[in-house]
Short mmCIF file of C-alpha atoms and ligand atoms in Angstrom, two decimals:
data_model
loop_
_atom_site.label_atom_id
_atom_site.label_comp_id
_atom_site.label_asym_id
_atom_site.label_seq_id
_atom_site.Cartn_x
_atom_site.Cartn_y
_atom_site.Cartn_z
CA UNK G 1 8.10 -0.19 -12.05
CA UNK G 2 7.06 2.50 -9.42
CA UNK G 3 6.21 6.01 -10.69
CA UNK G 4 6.22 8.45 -7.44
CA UNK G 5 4.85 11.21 -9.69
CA UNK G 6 1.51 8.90 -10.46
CA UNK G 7 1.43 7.66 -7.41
CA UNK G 8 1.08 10.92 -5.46
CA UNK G 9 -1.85 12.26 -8.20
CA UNK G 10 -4.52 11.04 -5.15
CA UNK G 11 -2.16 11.78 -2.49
CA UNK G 12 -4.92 13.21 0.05
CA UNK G 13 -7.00 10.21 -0.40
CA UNK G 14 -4.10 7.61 -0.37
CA UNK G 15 -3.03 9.17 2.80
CA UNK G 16 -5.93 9.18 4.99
CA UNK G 17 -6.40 5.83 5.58
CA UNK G 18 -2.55 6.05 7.25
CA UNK G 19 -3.72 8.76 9.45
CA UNK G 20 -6.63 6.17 10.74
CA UNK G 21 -4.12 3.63 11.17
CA UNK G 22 -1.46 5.69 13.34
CA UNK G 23 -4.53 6.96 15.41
CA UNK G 24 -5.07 3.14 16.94
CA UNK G 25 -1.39 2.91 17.54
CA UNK G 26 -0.54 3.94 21.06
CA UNK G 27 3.15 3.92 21.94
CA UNK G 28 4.39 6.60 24.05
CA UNK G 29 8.18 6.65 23.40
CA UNK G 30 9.44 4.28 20.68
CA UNK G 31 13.34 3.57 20.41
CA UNK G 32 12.84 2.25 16.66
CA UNK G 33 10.58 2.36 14.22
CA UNK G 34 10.28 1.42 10.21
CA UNK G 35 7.50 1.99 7.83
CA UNK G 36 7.75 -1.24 5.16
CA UNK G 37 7.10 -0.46 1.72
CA UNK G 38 7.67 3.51 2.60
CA UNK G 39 7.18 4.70 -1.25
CA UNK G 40 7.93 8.25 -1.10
CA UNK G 41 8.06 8.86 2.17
CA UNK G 42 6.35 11.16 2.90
CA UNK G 43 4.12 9.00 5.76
CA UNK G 44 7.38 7.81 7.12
CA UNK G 45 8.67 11.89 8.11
CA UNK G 46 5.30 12.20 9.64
CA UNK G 47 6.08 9.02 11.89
CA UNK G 48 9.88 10.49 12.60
CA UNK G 49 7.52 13.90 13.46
CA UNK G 50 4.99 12.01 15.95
CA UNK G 51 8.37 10.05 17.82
CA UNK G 52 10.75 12.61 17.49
CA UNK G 53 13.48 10.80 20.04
CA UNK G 54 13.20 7.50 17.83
CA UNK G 55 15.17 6.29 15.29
CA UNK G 56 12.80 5.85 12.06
CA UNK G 57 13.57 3.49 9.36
CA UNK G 58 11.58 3.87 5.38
CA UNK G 59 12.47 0.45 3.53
CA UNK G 60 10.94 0.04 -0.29
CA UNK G 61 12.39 -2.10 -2.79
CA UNK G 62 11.89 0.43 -5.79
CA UNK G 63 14.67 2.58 -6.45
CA UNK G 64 12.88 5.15 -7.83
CA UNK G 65 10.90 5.39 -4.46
CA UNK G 66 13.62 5.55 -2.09
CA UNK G 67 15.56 7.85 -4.35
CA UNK G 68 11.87 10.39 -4.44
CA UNK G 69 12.05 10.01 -0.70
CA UNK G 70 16.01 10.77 -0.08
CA UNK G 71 15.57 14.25 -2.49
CA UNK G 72 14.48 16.35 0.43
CA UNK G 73 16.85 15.73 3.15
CA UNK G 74 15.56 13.75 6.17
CA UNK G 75 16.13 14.50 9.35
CA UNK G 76 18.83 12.65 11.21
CA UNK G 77 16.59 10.10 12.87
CA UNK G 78 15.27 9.08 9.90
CA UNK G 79 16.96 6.76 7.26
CA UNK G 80 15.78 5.66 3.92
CA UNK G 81 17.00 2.46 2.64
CA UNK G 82 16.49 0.10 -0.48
CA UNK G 83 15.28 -3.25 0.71
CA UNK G 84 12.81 -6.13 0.32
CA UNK G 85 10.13 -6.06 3.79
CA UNK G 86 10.15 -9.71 4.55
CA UNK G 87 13.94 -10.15 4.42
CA UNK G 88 15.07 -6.84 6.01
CA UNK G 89 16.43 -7.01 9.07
CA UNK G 90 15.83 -3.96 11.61
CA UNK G 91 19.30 -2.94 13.38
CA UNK G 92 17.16 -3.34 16.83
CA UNK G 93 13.82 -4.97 17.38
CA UNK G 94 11.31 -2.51 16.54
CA UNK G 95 9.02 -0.92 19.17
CA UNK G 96 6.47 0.09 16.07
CA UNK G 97 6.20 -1.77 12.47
CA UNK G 98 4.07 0.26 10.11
CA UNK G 99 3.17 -0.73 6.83
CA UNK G 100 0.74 1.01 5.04
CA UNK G 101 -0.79 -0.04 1.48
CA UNK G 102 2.24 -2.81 1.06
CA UNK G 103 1.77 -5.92 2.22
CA UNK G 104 -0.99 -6.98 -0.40
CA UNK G 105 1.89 -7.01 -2.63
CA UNK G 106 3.78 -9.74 -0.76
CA UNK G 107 2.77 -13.65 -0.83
CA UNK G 108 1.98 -15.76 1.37
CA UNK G 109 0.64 -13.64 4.81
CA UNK G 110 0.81 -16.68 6.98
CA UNK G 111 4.63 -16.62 6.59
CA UNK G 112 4.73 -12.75 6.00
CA UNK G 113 3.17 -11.65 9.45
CA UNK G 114 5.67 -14.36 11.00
CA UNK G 115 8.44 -12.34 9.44
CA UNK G 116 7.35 -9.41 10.37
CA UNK G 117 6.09 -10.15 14.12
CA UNK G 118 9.42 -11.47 14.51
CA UNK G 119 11.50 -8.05 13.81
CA UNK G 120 9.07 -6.34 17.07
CA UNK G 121 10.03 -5.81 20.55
CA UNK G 122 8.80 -6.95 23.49
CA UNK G 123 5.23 -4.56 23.71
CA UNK G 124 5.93 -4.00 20.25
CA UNK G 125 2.99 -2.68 17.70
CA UNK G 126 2.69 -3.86 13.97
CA UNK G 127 0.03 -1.99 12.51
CA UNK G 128 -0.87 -1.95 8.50
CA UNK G 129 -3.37 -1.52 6.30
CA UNK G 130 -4.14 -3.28 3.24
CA UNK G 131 -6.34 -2.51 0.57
CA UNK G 132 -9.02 -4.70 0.64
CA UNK G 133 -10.64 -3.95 -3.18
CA UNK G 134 -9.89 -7.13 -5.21
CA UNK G 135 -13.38 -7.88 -6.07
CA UNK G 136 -14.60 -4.29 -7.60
CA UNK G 137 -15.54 -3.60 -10.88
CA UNK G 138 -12.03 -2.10 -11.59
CA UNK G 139 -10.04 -4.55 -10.44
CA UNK G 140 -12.57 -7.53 -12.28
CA UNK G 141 -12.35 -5.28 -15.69
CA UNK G 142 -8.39 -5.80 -15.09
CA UNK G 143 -8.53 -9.59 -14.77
CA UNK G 144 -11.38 -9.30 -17.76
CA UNK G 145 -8.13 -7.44 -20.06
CA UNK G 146 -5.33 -9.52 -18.51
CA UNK G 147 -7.55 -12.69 -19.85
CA UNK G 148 -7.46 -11.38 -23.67
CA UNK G 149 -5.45 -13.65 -25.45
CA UNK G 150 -3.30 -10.79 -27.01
CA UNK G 151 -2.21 -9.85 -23.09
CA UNK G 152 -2.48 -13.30 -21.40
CA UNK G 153 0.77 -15.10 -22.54
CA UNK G 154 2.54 -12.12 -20.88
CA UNK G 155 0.75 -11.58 -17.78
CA UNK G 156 0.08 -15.12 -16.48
CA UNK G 157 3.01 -14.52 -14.41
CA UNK G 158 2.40 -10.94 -13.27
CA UNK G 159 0.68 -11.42 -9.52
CA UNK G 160 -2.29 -10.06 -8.69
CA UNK G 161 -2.35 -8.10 -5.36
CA UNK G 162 -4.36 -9.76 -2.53
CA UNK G 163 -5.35 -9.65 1.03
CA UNK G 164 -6.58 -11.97 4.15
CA UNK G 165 -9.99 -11.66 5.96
CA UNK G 166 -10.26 -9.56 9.07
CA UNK G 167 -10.94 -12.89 10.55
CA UNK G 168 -7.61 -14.62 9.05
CA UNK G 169 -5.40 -11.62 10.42
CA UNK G 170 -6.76 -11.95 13.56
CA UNK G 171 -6.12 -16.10 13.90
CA UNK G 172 -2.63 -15.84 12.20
CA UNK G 173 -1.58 -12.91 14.78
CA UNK G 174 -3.01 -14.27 17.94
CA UNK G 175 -1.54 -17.80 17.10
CA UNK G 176 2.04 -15.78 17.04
CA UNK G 177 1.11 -13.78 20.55
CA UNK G 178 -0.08 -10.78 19.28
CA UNK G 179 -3.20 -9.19 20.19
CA UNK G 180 -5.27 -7.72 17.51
CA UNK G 181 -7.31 -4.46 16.94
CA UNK G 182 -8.57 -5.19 13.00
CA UNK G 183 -11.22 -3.80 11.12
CA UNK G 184 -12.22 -2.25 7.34
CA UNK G 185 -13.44 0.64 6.30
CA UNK G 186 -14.65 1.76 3.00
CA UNK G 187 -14.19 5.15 1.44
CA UNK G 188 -16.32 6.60 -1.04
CA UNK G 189 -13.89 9.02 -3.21
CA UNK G 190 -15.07 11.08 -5.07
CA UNK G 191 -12.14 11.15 -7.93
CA UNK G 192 -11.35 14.84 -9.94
CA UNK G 193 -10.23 14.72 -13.47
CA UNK G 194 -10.53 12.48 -16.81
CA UNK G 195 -10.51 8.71 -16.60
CA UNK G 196 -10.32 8.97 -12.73
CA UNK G 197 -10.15 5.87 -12.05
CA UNK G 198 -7.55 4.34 -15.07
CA UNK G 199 -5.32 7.24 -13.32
CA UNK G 200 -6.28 6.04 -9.82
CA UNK G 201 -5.27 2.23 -11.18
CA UNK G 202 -2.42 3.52 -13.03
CA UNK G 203 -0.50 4.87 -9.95
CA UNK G 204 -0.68 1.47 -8.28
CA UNK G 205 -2.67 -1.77 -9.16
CA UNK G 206 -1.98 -1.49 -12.82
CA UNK G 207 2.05 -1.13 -12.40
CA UNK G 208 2.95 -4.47 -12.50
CA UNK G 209 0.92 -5.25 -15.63
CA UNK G 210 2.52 -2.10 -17.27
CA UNK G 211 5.87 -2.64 -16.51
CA UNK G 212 5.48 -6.70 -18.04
CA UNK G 213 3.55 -4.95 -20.89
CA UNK G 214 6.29 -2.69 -22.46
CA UNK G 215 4.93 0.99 -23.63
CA UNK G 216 3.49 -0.44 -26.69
CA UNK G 217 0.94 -3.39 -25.41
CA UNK G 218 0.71 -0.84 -22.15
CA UNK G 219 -1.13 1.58 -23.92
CA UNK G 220 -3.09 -1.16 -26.04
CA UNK G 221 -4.05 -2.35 -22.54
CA UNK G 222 -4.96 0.97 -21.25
CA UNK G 223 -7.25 1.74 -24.38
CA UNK G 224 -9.05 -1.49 -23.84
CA UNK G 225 -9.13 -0.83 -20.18
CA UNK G 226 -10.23 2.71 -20.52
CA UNK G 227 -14.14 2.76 -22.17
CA UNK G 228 -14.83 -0.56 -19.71
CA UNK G 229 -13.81 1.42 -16.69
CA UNK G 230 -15.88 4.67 -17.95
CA UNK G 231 -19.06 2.74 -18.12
CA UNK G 232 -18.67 1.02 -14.87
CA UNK G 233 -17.71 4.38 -13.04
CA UNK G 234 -19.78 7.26 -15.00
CA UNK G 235 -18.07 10.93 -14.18
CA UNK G 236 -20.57 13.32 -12.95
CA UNK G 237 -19.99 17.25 -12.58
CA UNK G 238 -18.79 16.32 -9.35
CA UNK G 239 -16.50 13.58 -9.96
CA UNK G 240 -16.12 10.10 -10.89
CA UNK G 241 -17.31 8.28 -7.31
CA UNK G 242 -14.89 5.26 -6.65
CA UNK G 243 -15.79 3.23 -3.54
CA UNK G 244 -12.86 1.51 -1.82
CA UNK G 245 -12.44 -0.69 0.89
CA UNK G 246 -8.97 -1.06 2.81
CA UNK G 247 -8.51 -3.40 5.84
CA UNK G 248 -6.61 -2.35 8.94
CA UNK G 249 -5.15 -4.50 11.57
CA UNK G 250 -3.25 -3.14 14.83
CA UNK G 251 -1.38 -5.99 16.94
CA UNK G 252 1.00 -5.40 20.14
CA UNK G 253 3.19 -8.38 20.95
CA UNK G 254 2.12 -9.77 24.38
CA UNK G 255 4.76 -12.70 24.25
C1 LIG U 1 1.05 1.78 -2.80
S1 LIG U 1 2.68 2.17 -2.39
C2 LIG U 1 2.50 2.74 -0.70
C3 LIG U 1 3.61 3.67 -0.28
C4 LIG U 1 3.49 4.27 1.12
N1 LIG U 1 3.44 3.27 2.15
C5 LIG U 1 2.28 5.19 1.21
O1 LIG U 1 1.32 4.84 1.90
O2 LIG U 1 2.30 6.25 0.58
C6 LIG U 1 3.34 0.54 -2.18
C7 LIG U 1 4.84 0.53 -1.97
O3 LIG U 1 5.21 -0.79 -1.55
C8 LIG U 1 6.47 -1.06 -2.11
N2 LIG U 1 6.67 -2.53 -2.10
C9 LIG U 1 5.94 -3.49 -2.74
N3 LIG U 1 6.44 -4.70 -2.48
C10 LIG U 1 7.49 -4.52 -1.63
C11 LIG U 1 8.42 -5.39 -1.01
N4 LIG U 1 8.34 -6.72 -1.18
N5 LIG U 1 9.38 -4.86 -0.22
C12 LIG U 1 9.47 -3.52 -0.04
N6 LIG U 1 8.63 -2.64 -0.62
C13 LIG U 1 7.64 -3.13 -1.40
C14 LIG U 1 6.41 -0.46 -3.50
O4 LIG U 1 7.68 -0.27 -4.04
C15 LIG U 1 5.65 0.83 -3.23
O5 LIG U 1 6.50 1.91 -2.99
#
């Protein structure tokens, strides 16, 4: 279902927001440390770069991911492996859980942050960040499609991505005896190329739909998709501006 090469077309803007997470997150000298939902890994070698002396584990259940992220060799502390988040189980508790741009594919957060607060350390850190864009025109224009009756039958059971409140994250967390750093930014990106945005939507929201679609109905559902999307986000000279928002929620276990 994953396509690394799609993925990575916005690959400075998908990145920053893990750069703003790992800045919250101070831990001096982790033993162990995973990033869940790891894609290509690429974030993951910068976390085996920052905590050189720990071991670092990438989990992400798409094949094609892990196997993107095992091409260059990893160094010797780092270990790539094929797994669903919520069930895997770290070979140590982990001093630092990372988990950027995941987790809003996984149900249920109430039970999911139990999960994953579970897996830390004493002192330990969990720190992710979700996008947090469910309710912009590009993601309503989706549901609009998805809703055609030529799509519908075969998408009712495709799931939607979705995220908590700031305000959710921070009761769920401190009821498990975490303390919480959580808060949202939003990025204006300015997007280059044609149909910035169906590409943008194409490397990740739009993968689940286009894998239940087939190639045929998938590209019937892109061309409907398409002139909806270039009204709602005209391209100037510039670029085609997409605003974003992603939430962002640091918690150290205190119990
Ligand atoms: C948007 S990508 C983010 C990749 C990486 N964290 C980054 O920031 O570049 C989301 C990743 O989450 C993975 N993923 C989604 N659900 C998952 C699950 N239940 N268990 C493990 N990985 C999952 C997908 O396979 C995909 O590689």
């Amino acid at each position: 279902m994953w396509d690394p090469t799609q993925y990575s077309h916005f690959r400075d803007e998908r990145k920053r927001p893990f750069f703003e997470l790992l800045m919250r997150v101070d831990v001096d000298a982790p033993r162990h440390v995973a990033d869940l939902g790891c894609g290509t890994g690429d974030l993951t070698r910068v976390l085996a770069g920052r905590w050189k002396d720990a071991r670092v584990y990438g989990v992400d259940s798409s094949d094609a991911m892990v196997e993107e992220a095992r091409r260059r060799p990893p160094p010797e502390s780092l270990r790539f492996e094929v797994a669903d988040l919520a069930g895997w189980q770290p070979p140590a508790p982990l001093d630092v859980l990372v988990s950027n741009a995941a987790l809003h594919w996984v149900p249920d957060h109430g039970a999911l942050l139990k999960q994953l607060a579970a897996k830390l350390a004493p002192d330990g850190v969990l720190a992710f960040q979700v996008p947090a864009n469910f309710e912009a025109p590009s993601h309503r224009l989706i549901d609009d499609v998805r809703a055609l009756p030529r799509f519908a039958p075969k998408l009712e059971s495709v799931r939607r991505g979705h995220a908590e409140t700031l305000a959710t994250y921070e009761a769920l967390l401190s009821g498990l005896g975490l303390t919480v750093d959580a808060w949202e930014t939003a990025y204006l990106h300015v997007l280059p190329g044609e149909d910035a945005v169906l590409q943008w939507l194409m490397g990740t929201t739009l993968r689940p739909v286009l894998s239940a679609l087939g190639p045929e109905e998938g590209r019937g559902f892109l061309d409907t998709l398409k002139p909806l999307l270039r009204q709602a986000y005209p391209k100037h000279e510039r670029g085609t501006p997409y605003l974003f928002t992603r939430r962002f929620v640091v918690a150290r276990r205190v119990r």
